[in-house]
CSV table of C-alpha atoms and ligand atoms in Angstrom, one decimal:
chain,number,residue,atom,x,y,z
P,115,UNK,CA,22.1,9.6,-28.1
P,116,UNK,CA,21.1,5.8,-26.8
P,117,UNK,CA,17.8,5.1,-27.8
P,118,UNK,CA,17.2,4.8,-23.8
P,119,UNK,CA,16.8,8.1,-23.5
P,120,UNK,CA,14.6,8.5,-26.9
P,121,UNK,CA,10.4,8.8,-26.8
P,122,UNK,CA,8.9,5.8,-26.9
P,123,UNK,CA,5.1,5.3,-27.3
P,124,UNK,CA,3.3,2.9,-25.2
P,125,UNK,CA,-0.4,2.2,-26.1
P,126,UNK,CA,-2.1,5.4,-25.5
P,127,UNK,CA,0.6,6.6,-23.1
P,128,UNK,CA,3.4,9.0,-24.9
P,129,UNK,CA,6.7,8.9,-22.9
P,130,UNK,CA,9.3,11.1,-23.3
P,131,UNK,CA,12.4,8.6,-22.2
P,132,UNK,CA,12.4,5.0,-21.7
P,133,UNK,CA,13.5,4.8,-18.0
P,134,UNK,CA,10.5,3.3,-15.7
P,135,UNK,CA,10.5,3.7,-12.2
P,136,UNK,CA,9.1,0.0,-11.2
P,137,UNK,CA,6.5,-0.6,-8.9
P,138,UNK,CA,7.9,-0.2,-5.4
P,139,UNK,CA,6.0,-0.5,-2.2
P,140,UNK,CA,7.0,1.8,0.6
P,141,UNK,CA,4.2,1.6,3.2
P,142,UNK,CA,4.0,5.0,3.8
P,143,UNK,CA,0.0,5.4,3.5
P,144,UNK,CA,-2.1,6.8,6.2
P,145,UNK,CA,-5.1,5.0,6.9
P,146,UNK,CA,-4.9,3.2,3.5
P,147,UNK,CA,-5.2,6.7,1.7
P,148,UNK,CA,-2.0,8.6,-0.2
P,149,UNK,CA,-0.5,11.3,1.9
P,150,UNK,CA,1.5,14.8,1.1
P,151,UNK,CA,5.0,13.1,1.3
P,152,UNK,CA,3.8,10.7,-1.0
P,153,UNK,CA,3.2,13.5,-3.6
P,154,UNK,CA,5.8,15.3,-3.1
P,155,UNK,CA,7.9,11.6,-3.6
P,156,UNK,CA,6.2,10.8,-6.8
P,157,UNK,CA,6.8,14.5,-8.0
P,158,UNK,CA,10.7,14.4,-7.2
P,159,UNK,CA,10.8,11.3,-9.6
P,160,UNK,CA,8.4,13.2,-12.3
P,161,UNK,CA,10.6,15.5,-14.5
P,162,UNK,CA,11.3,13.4,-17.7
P,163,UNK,CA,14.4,15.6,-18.2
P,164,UNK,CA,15.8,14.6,-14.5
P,165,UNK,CA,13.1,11.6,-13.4
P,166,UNK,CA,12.2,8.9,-15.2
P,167,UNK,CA,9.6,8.4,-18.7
P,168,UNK,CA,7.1,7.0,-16.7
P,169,UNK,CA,6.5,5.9,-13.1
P,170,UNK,CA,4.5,3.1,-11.9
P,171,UNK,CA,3.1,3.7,-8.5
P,172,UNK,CA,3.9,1.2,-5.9
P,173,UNK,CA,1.1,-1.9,-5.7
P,174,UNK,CA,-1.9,-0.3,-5.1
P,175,UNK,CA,-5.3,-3.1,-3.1
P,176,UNK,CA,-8.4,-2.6,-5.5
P,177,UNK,CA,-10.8,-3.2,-2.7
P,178,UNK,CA,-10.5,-4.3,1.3
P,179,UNK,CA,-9.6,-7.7,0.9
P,180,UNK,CA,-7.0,-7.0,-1.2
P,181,UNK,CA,-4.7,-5.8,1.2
P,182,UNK,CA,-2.0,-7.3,2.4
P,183,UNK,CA,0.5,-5.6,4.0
P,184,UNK,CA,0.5,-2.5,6.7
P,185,UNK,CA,-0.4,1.2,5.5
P,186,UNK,CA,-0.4,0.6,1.3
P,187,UNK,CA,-2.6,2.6,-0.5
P,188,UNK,CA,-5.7,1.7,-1.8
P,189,UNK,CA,-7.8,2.6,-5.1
P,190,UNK,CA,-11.4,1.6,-4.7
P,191,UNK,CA,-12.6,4.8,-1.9
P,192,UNK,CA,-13.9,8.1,-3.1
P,193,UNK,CA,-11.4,9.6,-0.2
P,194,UNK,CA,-8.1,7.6,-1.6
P,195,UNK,CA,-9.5,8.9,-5.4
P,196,UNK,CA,-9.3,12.2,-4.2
P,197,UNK,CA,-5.9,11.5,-2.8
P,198,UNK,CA,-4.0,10.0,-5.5
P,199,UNK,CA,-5.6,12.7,-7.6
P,200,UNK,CA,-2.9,14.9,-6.3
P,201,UNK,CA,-0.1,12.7,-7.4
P,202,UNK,CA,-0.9,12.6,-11.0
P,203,UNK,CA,-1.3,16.2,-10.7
P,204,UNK,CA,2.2,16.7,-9.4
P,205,UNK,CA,3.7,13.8,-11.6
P,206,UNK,CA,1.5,16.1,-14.8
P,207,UNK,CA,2.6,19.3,-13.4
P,208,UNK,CA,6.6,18.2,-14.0
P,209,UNK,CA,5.8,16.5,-17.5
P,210,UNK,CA,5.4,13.1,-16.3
P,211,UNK,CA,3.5,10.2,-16.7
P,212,UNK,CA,2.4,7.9,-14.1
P,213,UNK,CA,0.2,4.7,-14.1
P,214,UNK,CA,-0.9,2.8,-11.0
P,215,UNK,CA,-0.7,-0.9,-10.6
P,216,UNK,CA,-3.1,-2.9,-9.6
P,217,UNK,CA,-3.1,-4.9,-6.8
P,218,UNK,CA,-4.5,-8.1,-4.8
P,219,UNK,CA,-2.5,-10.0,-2.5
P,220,UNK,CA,-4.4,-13.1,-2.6
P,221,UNK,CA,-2.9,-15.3,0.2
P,222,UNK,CA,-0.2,-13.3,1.0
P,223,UNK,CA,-2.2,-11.3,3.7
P,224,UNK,CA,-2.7,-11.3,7.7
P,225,UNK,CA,-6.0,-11.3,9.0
P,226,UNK,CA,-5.1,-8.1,10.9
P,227,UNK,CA,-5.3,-6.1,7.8
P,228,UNK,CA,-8.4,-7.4,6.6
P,229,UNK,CA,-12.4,-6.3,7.3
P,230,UNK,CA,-13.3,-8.0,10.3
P,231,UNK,CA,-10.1,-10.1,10.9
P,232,UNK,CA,-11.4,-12.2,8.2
P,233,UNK,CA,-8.9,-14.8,6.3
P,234,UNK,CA,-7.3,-14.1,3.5
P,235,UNK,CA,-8.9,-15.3,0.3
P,236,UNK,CA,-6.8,-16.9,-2.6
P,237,UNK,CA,-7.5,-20.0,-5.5
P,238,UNK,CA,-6.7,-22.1,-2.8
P,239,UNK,CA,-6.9,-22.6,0.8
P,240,UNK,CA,-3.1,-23.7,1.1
P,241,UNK,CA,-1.4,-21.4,3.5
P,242,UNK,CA,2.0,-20.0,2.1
P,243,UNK,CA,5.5,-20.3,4.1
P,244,UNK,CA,5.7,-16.8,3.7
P,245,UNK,CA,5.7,-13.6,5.7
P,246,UNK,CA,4.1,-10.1,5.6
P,247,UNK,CA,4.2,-6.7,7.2
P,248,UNK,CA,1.9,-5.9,10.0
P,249,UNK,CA,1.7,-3.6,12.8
P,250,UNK,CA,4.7,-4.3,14.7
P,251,UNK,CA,7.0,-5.9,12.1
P,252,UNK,CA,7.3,-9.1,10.0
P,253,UNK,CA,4.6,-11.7,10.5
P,254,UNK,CA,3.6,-15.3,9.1
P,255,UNK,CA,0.7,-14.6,6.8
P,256,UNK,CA,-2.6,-16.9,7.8
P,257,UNK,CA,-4.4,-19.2,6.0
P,258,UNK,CA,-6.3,-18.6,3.4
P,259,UNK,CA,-9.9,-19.5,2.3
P,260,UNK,CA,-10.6,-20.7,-1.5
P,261,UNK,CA,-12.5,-18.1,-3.1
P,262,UNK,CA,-16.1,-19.5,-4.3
P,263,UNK,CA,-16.8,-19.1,-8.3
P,264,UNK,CA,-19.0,-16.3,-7.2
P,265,UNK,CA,-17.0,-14.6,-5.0
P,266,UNK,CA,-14.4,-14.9,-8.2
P,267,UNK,CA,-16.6,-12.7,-10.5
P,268,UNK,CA,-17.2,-10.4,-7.8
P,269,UNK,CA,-13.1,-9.9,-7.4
P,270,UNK,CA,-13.2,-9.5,-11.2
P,271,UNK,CA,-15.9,-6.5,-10.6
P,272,UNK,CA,-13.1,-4.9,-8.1
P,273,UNK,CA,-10.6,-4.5,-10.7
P,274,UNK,CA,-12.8,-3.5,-13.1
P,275,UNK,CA,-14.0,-0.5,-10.4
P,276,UNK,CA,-10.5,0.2,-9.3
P,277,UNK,CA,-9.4,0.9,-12.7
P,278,UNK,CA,-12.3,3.1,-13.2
P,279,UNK,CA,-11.1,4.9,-10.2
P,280,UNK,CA,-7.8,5.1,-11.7
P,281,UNK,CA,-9.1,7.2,-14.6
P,282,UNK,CA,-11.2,9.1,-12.6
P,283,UNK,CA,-7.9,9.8,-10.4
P,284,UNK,CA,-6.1,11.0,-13.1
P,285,UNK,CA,-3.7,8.1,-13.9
P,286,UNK,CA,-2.3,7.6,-17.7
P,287,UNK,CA,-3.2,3.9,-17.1
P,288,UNK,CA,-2.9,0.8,-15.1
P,289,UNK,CA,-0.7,-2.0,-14.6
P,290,UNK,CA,-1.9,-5.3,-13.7
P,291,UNK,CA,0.0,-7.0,-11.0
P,292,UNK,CA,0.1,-10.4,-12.2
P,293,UNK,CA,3.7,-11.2,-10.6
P,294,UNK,CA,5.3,-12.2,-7.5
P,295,UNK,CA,3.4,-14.3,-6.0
P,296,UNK,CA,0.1,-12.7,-5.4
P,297,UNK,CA,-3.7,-13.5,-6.2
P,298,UNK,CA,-3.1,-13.9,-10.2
P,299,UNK,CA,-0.2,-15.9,-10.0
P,300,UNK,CA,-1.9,-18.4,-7.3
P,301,UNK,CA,-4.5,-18.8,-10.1
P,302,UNK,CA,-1.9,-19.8,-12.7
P,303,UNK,CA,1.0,-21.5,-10.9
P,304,UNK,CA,-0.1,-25.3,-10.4
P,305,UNK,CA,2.2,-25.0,-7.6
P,306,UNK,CA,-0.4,-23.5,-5.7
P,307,UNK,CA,-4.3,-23.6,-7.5
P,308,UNK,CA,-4.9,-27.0,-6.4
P,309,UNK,CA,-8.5,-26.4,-7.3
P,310,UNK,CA,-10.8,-28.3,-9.3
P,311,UNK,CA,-13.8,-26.4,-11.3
P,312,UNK,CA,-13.6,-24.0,-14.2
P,313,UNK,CA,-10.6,-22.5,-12.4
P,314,UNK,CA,-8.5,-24.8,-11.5
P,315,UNK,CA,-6.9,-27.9,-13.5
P,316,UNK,CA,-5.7,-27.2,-17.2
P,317,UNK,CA,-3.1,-24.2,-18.2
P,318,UNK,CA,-6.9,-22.8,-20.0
P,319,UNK,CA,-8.9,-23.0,-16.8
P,320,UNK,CA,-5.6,-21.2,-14.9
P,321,UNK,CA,-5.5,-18.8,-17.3
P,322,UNK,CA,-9.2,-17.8,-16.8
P,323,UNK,CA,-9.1,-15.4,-14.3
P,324,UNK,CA,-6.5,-13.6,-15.3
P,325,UNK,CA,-8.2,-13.4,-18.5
P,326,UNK,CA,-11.4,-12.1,-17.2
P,327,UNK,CA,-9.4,-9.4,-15.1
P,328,UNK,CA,-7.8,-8.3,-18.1
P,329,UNK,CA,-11.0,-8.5,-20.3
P,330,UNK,CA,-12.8,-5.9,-17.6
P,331,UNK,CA,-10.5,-3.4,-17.4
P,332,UNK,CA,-10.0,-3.1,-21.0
P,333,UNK,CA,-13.5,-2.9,-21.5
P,334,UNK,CA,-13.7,0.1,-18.2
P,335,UNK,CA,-10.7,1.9,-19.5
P,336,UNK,CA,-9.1,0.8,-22.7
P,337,UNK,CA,-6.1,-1.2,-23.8
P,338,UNK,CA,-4.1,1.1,-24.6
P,339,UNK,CA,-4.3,2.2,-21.0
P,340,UNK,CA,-3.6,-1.0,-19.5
P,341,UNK,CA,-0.1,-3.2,-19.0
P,342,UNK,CA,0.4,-5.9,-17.6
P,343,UNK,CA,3.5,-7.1,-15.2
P,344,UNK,CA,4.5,-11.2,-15.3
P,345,UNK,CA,6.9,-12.6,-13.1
P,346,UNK,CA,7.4,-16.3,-15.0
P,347,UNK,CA,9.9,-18.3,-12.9
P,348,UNK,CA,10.1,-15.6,-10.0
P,349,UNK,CA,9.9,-18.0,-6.7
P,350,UNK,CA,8.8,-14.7,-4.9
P,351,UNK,CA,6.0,-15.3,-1.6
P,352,UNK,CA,7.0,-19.4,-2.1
P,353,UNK,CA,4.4,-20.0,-5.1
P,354,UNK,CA,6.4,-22.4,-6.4
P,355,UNK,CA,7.6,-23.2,-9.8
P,356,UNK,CA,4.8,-23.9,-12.5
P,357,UNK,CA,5.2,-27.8,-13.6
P,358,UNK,CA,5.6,-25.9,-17.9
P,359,UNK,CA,5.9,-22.3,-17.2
P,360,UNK,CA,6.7,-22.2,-20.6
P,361,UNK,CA,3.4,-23.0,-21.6
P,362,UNK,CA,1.7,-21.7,-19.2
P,363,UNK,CA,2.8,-18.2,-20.0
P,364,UNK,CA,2.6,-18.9,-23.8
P,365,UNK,CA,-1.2,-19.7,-23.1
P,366,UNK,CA,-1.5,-16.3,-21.5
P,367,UNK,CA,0.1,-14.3,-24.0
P,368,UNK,CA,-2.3,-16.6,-26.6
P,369,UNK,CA,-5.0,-14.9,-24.7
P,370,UNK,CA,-3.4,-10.9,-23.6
P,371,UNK,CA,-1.5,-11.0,-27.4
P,372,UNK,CA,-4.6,-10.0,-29.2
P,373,UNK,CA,-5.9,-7.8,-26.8
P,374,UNK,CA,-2.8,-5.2,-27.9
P,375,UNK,CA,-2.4,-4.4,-24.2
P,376,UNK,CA,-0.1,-0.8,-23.6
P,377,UNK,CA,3.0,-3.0,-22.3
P,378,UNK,CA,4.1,-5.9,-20.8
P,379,UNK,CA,6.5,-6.2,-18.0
P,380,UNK,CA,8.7,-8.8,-17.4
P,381,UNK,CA,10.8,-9.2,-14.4
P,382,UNK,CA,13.7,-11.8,-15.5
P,383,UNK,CA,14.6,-14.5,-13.0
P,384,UNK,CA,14.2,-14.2,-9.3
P,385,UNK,CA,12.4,-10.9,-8.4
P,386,UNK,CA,14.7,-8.1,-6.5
P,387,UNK,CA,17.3,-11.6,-7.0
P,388,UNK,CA,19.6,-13.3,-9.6
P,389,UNK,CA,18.3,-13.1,-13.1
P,390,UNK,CA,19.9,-17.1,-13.8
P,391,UNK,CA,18.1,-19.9,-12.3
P,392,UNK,CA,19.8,-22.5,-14.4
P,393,UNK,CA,21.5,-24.0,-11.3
P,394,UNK,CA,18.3,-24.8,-10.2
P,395,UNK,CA,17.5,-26.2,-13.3
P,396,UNK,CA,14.9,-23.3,-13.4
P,397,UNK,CA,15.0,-21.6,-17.3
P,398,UNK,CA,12.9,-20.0,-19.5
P,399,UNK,CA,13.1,-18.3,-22.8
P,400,UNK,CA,12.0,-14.9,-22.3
P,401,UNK,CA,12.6,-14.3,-26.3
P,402,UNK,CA,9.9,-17.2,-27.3
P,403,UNK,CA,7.4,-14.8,-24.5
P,404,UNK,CA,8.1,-11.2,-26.4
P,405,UNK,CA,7.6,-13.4,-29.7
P,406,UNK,CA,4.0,-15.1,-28.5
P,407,UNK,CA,3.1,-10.7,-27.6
P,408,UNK,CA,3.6,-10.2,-31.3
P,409,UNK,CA,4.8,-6.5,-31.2
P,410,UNK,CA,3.4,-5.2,-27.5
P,411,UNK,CA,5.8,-3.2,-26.0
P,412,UNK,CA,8.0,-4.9,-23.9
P,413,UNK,CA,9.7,-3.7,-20.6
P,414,UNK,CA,11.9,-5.2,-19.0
P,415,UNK,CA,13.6,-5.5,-15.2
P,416,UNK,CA,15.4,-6.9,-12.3
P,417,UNK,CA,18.9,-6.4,-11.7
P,418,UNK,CA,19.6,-3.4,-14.6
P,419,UNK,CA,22.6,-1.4,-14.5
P,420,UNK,CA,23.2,1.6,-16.8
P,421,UNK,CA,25.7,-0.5,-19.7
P,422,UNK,CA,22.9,-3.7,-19.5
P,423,UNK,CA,19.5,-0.7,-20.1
P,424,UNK,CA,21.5,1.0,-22.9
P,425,UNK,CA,22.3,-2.5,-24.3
P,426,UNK,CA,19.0,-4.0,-24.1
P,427,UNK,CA,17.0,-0.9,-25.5
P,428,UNK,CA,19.9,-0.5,-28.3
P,429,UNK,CA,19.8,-4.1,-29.1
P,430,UNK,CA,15.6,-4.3,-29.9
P,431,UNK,CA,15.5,-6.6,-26.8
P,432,UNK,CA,13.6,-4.3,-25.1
P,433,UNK,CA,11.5,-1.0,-25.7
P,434,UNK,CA,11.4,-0.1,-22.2
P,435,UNK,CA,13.6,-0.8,-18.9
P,436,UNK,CA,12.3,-0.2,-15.4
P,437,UNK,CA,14.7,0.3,-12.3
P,438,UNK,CA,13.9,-0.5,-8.7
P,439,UNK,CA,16.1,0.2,-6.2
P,440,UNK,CA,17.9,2.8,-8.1
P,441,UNK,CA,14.4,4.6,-8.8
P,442,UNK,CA,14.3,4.8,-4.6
P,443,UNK,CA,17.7,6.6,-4.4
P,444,UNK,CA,17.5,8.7,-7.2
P,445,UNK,CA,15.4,10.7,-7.9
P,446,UNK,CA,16.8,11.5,-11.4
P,447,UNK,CA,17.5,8.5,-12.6
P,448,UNK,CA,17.3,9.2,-16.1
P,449,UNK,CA,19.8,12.6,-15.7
P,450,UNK,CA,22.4,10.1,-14.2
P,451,UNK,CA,22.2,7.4,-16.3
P,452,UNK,CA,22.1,9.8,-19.2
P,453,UNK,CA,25.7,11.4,-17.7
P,454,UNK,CA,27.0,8.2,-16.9
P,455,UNK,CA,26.6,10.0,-13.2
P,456,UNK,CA,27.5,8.0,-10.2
P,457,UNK,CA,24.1,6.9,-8.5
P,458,UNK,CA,23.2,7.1,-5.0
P,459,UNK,CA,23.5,3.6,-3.2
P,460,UNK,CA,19.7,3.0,-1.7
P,461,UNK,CA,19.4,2.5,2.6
P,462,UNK,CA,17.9,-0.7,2.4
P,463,UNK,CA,17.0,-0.1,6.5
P,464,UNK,CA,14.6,2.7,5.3
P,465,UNK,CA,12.7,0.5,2.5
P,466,UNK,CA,9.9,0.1,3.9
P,467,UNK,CA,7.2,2.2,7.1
P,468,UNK,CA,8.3,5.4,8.5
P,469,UNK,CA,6.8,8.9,8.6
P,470,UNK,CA,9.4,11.5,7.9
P,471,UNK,CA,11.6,12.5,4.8
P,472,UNK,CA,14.7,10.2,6.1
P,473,UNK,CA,15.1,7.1,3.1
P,474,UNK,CA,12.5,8.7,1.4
P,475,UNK,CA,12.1,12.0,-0.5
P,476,UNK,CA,15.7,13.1,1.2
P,477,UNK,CA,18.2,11.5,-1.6
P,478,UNK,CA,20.2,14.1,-3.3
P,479,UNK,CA,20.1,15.6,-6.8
P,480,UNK,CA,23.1,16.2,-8.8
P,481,UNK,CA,24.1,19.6,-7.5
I,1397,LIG,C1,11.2,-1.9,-1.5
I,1397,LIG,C2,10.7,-2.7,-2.6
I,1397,LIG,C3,9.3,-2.7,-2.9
I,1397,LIG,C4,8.8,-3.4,-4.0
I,1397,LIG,N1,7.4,-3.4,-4.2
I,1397,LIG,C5,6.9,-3.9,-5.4
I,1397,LIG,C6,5.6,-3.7,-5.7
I,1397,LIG,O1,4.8,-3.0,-5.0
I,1397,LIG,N2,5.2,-4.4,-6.8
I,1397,LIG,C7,6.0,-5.1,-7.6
I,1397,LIG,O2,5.5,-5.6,-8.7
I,1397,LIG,N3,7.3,-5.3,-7.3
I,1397,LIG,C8,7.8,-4.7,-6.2
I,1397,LIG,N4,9.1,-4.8,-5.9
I,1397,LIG,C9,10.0,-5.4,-6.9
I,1397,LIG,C10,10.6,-4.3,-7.8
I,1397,LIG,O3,9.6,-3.7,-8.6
I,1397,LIG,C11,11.7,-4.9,-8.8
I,1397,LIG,O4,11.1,-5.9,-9.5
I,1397,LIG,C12,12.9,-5.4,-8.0
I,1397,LIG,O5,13.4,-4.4,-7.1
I,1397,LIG,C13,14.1,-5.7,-9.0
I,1397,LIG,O6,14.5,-4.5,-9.7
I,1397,LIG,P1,15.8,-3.7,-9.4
I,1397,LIG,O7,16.9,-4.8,-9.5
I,1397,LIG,O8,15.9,-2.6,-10.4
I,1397,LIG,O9,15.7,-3.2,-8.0
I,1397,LIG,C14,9.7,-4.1,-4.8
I,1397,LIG,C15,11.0,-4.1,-4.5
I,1397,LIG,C16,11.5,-3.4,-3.5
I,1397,LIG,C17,13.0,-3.4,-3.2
């Protein structure tokens, strides 16, 4: 059998395959708090026989300000606890595992989704030529306000609490969201911290905050519950390229490495876009990264087809692949991919909002 389809043990987290459903945001909250479709979604994609080894939940705000887009879910209310509660049941029921990642959107936000119309916050007060999801479509996000040192350790306190909440939610673990873009990357990309105390500056002072994130939730809940996702050279919600994102992310796998974090997940190139950036004179050795990790598990994505999954996990280039889009359209994944099966194309008009089944939890099983 390809080793794809093997057990593979992640940190504390025992997974029966090594197909991951990547972190996939669907809007599809009410109110900010999971809903029934949304169970009965993550339960279709569950069944390790059928769905995939392990799912990670779409990004999930770890407090108010985190939020960033219309009607995601978030992880820091006793009411959304309760809520997501009966996901990892369902996901447990079927045999699965499921761990939720993490999530602050940092600049990427519009005042309409945040308390009291208030700006977004971020490392720097730079607005990004970017767009979010609002009520009533697309929108330019709106400027942000540089988060005070204080106001830094107090965001620090909301991931520890959200992971907390994880636990007490029944999640295997966490994932950190510290790619695409959002309020982690802001603080390590020198294309957009512009900032100039303890935070700010040198790749050490860049790398701070995303140390003293990591360092809380593996003090709430354990590293072998925690993983971390890093997006390198992704140009995803225009943060730029880092001036040495070589060294950059060697300095943060100098300070995650001995930590022996659960996973780390790498997307490869441009997220949901072309893994090559070399004619853009945009390149980084993603070999030198899994090195630096000394032995973490490593999962990889962004652009994997069936021969490329079984190739990478065969090879020892990778312990773990996660899918995307295919993870929307079927539901199991792994059954297909296992049969050489042909999979279902995903309707990329029904990606994100809606209410009903339709794009959702209607894509066919094999028969
Ligand atoms: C609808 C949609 C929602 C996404 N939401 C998230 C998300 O919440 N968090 C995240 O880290 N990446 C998110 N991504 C990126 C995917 O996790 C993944 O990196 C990307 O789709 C490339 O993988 P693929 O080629 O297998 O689809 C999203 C992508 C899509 C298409």
């Amino acid at each position: 059998m390809d080793k794809l389809f093997t057990p593979f043990q992640a940190g504390a987290i025992a997974l029966d395959n090594r197909v991951v459903m990547a972190p996939l945001t669907r809007n599809r909250a009410t109110n900010q708090v999971p809903n029934d479709l949304m169970v009965e979604y993550y339960r279709q994609r569950a069944k390790p026989s059928t769905g995939m080894g392990l799912i990670i939940t779409e990004a999930t705000p770890i407090s108010p300000m985190a939020h960033g887009y219309l009607d995601t879910p978030g992880i820091y209310t006793p009411e959304q606890v309760a809520a997501w509660k009966k996901v990892t049941d369902a996901v447990h029921a079927e045999g699965g595992k499921i761990v939720v990642q993490l999530w602050h959107v940092g600049r990427i936000s519009h005042s309409s989704l945040l308390p009291g119309g208030a700006a977004p916050v971020s490392s720097t007060s730079k607005a990004a030529n970017s767009k979010t999801y609002i009520a009533g479509g697309f929108a330019p996000t709106s400027a942000p306000r540089a988060l005070t040192v204080e106001e830094i350790a107090a965001t620090v306190q909301d991931y520890r609490h959200a992971a907390r909440c994880a636990i007490e939610a029944g999640f295997d673990g966490v994932e950190i969201h510290a790619a695409n873009g959002y309020l982690i990357e802001q603080f390590l990309r020198d294309s957009c911290n512009d900032r100039s105390d303890a935070y700010g500056g040198s790749i050490e002072n860049r790398v701070r905050f995303l140390r003293e994130v990591a360092q809380a939730i593996v003090a709430e809940i354990g590293a072998g519950r925690t993983g971390i996702r890093l997006s390198p050279i992704t140009p995803a919600n225009d943060i730029g390229q880092d001036s040495n994102a070589q060294a950059l992310f060697a300095a943060v796998a100098g300070v995650l490495a001995p930590m022996k974090l659960a996973y780390v997940h790498v997307v490869e190139g441009a997220t949901g876009g072309p893994r090559d950036l070399s004619d853009q004179g945009i390149t980084f050795d993603f070999a030198a990264l899994r090195a630096a990790f000394d032995g973490v598990a490593w999962m990889v994505n962004n652009g994997y087809d069936r021969a490329m999954a079984i190739a990478a996990v065969d090879s020892g280039a990778a312990d773990l692949v996660a899918f995307g889009k295919p993870a929307i359209s079927n539901p199991d994944l792994t059954r297909r991919l296992r049969e050489n099966a042909p999979l279902n194309p995903v309707d990329p008009a029904k990606l994100y909002g809606g209410s009903g089944p339709e794009g959702y939890t209607d894509y066919p099983t094999l028969g």
